[in-house]
CSV table of C-alpha atoms in Angstrom, one decimal:
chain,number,residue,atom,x,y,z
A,1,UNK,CA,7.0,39.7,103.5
A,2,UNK,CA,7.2,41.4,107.0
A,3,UNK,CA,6.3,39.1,109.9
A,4,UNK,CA,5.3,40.4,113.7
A,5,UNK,CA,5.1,37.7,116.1
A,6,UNK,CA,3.0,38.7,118.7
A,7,UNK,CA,2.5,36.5,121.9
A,8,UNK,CA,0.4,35.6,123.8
A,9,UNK,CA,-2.8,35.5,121.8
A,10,UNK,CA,-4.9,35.7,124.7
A,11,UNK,CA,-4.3,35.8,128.4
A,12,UNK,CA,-6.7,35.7,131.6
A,13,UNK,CA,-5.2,37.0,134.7
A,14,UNK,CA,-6.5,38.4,138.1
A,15,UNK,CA,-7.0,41.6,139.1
A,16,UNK,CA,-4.1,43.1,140.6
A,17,UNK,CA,-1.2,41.4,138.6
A,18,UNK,CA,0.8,42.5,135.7
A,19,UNK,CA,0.9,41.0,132.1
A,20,UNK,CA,3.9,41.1,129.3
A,21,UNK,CA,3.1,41.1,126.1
A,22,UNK,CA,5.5,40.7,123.5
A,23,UNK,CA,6.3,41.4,119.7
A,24,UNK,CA,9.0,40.6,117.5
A,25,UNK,CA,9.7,41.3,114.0
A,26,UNK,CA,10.8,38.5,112.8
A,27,UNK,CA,12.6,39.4,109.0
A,28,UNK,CA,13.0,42.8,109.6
A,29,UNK,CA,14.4,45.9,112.0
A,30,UNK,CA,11.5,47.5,113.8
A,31,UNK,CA,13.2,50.9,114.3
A,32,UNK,CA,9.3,52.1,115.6
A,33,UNK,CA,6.7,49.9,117.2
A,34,UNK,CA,3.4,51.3,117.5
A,35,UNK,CA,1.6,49.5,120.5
A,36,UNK,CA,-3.0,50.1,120.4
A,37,UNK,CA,-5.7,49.2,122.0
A,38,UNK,CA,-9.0,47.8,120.7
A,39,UNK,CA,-12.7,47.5,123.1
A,40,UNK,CA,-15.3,45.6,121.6
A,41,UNK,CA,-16.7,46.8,118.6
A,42,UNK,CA,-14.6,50.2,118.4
A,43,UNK,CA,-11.6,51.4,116.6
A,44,UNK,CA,-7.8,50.7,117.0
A,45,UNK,CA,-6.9,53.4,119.5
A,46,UNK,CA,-2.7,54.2,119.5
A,47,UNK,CA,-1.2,54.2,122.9
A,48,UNK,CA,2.4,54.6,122.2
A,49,UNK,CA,4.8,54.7,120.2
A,50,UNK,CA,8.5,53.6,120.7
A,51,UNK,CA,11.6,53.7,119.2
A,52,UNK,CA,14.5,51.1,119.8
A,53,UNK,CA,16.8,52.0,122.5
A,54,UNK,CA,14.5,55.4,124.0
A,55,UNK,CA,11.9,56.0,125.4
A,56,UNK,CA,8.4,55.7,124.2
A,57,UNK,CA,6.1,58.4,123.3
A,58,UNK,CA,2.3,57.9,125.2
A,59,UNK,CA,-0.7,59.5,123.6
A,60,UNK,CA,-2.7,61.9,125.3
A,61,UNK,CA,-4.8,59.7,128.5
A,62,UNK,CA,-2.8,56.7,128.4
A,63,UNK,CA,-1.1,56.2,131.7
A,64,UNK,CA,2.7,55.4,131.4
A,65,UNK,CA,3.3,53.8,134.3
A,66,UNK,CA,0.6,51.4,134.3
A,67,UNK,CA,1.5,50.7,130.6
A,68,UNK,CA,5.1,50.0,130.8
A,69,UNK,CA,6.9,49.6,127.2
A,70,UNK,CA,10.4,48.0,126.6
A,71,UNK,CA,12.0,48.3,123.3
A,72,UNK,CA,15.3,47.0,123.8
A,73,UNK,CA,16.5,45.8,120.7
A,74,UNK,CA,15.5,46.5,116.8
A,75,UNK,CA,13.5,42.8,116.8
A,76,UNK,CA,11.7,43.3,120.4
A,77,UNK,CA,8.9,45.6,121.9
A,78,UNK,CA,7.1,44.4,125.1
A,79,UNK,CA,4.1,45.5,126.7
A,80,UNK,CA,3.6,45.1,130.4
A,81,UNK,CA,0.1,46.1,131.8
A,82,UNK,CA,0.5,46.5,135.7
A,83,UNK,CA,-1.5,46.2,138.6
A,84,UNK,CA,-4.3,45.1,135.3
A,85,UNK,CA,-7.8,45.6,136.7
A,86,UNK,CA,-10.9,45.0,134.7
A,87,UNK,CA,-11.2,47.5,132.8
A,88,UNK,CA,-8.2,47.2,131.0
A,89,UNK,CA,-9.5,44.2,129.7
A,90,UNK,CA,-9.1,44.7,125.7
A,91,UNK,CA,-7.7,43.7,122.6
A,92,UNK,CA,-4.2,44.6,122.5
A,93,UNK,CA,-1.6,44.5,119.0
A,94,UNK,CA,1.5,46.1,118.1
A,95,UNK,CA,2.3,47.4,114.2
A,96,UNK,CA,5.9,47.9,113.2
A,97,UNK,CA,7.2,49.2,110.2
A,98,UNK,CA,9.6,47.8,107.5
A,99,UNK,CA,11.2,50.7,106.2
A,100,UNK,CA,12.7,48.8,103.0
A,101,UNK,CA,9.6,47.2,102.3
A,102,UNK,CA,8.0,49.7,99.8
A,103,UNK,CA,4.5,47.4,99.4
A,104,UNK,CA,2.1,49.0,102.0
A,105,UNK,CA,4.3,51.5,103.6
A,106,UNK,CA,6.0,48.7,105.9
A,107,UNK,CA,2.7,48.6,108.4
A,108,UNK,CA,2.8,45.4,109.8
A,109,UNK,CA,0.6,44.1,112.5
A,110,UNK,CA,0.8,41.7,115.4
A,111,UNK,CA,-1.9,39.0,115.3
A,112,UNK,CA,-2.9,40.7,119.1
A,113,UNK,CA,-3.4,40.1,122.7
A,114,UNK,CA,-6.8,39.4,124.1
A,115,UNK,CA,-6.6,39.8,127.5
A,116,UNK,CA,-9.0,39.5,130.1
A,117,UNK,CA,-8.4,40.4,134.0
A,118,UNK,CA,-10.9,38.8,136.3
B,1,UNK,CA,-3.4,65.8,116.2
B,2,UNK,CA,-4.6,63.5,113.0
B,3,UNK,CA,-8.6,62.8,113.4
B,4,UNK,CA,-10.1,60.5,111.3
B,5,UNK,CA,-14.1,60.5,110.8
B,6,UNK,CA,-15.7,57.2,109.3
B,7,UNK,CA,-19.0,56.5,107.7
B,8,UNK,CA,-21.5,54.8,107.8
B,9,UNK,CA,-20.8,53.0,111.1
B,10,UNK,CA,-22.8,49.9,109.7
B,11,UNK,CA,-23.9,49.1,106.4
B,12,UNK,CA,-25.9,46.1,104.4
B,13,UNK,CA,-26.2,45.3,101.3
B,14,UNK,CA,-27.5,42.4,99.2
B,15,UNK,CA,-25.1,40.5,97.3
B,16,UNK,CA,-23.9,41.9,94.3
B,17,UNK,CA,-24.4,45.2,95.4
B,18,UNK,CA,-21.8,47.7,95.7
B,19,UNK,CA,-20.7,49.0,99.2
B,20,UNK,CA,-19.8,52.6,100.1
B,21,UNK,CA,-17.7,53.7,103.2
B,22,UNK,CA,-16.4,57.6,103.3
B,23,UNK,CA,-13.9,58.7,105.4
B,24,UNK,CA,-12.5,62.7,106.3
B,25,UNK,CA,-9.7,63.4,107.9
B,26,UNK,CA,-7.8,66.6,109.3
B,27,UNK,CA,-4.6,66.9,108.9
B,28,UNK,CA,-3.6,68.5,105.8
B,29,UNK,CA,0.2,66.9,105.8
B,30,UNK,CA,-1.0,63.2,105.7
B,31,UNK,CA,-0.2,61.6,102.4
B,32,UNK,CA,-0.8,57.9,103.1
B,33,UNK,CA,-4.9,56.7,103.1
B,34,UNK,CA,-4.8,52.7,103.7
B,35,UNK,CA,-7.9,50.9,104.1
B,36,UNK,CA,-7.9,47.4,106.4
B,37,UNK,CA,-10.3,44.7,106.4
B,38,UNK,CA,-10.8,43.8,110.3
B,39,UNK,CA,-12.4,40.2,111.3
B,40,UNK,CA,-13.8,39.4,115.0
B,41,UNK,CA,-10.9,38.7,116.9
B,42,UNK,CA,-7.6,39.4,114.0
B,43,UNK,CA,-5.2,41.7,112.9
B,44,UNK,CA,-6.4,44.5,110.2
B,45,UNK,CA,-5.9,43.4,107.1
B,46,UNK,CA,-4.5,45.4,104.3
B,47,UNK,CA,-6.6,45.8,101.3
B,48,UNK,CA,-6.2,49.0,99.1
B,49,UNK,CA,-4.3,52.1,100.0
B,50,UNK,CA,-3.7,55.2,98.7
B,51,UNK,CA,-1.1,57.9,98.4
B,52,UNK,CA,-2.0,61.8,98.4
B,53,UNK,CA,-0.5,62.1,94.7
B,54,UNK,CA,-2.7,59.8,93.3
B,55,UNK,CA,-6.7,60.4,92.9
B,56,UNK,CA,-8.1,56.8,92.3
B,57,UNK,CA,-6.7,53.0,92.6
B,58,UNK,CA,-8.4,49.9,91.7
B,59,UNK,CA,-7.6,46.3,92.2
B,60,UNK,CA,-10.4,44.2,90.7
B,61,UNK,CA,-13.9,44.5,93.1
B,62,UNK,CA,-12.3,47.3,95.1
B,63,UNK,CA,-11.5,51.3,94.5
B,64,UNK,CA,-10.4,54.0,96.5
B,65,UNK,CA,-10.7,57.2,95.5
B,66,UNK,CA,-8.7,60.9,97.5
B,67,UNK,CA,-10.1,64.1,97.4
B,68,UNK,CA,-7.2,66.0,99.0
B,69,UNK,CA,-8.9,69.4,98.9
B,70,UNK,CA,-11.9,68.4,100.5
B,71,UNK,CA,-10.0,65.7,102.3
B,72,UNK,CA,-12.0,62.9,102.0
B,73,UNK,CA,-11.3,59.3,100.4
B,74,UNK,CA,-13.7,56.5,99.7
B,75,UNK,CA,-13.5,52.7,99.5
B,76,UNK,CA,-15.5,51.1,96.6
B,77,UNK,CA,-16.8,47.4,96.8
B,78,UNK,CA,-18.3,46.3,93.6
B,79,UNK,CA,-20.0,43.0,93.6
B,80,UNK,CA,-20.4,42.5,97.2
B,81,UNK,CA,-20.2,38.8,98.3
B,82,UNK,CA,-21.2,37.1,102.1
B,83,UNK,CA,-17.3,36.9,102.3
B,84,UNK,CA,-16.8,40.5,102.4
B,85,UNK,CA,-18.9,40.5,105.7
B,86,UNK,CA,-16.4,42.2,107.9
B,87,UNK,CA,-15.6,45.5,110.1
B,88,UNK,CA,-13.2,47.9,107.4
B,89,UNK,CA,-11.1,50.5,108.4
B,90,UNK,CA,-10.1,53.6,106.9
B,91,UNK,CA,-6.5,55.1,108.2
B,92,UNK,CA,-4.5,58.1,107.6
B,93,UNK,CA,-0.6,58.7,108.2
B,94,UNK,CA,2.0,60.9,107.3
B,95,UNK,CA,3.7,57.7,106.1
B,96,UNK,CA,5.6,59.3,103.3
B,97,UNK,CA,7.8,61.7,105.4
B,98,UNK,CA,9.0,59.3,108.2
B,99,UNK,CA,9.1,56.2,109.6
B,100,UNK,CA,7.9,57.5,113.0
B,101,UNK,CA,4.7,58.2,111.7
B,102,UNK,CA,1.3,56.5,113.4
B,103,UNK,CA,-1.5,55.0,111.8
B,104,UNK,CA,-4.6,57.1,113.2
B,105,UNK,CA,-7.9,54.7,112.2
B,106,UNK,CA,-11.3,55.7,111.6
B,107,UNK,CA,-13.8,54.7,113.6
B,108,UNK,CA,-14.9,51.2,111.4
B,109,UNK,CA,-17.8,50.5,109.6
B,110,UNK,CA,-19.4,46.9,110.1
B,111,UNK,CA,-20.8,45.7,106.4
B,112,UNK,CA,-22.8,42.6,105.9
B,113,UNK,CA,-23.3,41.1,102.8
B,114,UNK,CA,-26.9,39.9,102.9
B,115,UNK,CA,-27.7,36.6,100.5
């Protein structure tokens, strides 16, 4: 079945600096990536979504700048948080979907980011 | 926008019970009503879905039933065991009329199995 390789599974960086996450389908063309963002103990919240080779669509609140997204190829979407300051501290995954596979609709998830910014 | 409602945010049960959650949603275009299974720290995992032409589906301990009109749909656990201890998800998409089309999730409900 479809397979997102999501890395890393957790990072810890300081305030100030940026972090790239990254997510590849690894059997199939991601034409759409859909990037969210999960707090503790709440929902799956969509930030973005992005289509290979334009550029991506942010939901209502979620800065575009700070949250930088790169899909540059059918197999590759990337996630940079910049200038990451505490509060972005979440849990971060990425869903792509397999057109051709017929099972679930082709929502496949990354295994997700926990990131923490100290 | 798609807005999803979700309850009860947490619910127990004894073992061998069934389990309830009930979600609504908004949007009368979305056709495609999946339902994850969510453990600390993992990706969603996919468990029973539904599309908006069909009323009911059941695979083995688990239903979901769609009331388009009303817009509502409803996971069924039957025979509740410690290992379906977990945070579920309902979701809604207009899945069936493009590939662009987000997931928007419900807000979780947290269901412990009690022995």
């Amino acid at each position: 079945g479809a397979v997102v390789s999501q890395h890393p599974s957790w990072v810890i960086c300081k305030s100030g600096t940026s972090v790239k996450i990254e997510c590849r389908s690894l059997d199939f063309q991601a034409t759409t990536m859909f990037w969210y963002r999960q707090f503790p103990k709440q929902s799956l919240m969509l930030m973005a979504t992005s289509n290979e080779g334009s550029k991506a669509t942010y939901e209502q609140g979620v800065e575009k700048d700070k949250f930088l997204i790169n899909h540059a190829s059918l197999t590759l979407s990337t996630l940079t948080v910049t200038s990451a300051h505490p509060e972005d501290s979440s849990f971060y995954i990425c869903s792509a979907r397999d057109l051709l596979d017929s099972r679930n609709y082709g929502y496949t998830f990354g295994s997700g980011t926990r990131l923490t910014v100290v | 926008g798609e807005n999803v409602e979700q309850h009860p945010s947490t619910l127990s049960v004894q073992e061998g019970d069934s389990a309830v959650i009930k979600c609504t949603y908004s949007d009368s275009a979305s056709n495609y009503f999946p339902w994850y299974k969510q453990e600390l720290g993992k990706r969603p995992q996919l468990i029973i879905d539904i599309r908006s032409n069909v009323g009911e589906k059941k695979d083995q301990r688990i239903a979901v039933t769609l009331n388009k009109t009303a817009k509502h749909f409803s996971l069924h656990i039957t025979e509740t065991q410690p290992e379906d201890s977990a945070v579920y998800f309902c979701a809604a998409s207009r899945a069936l009329t493009g590939g662009g089309n987000k997931l928007t999730f419900g807000t979780g409900t947290q269901l412990k199995v009690e022995l």
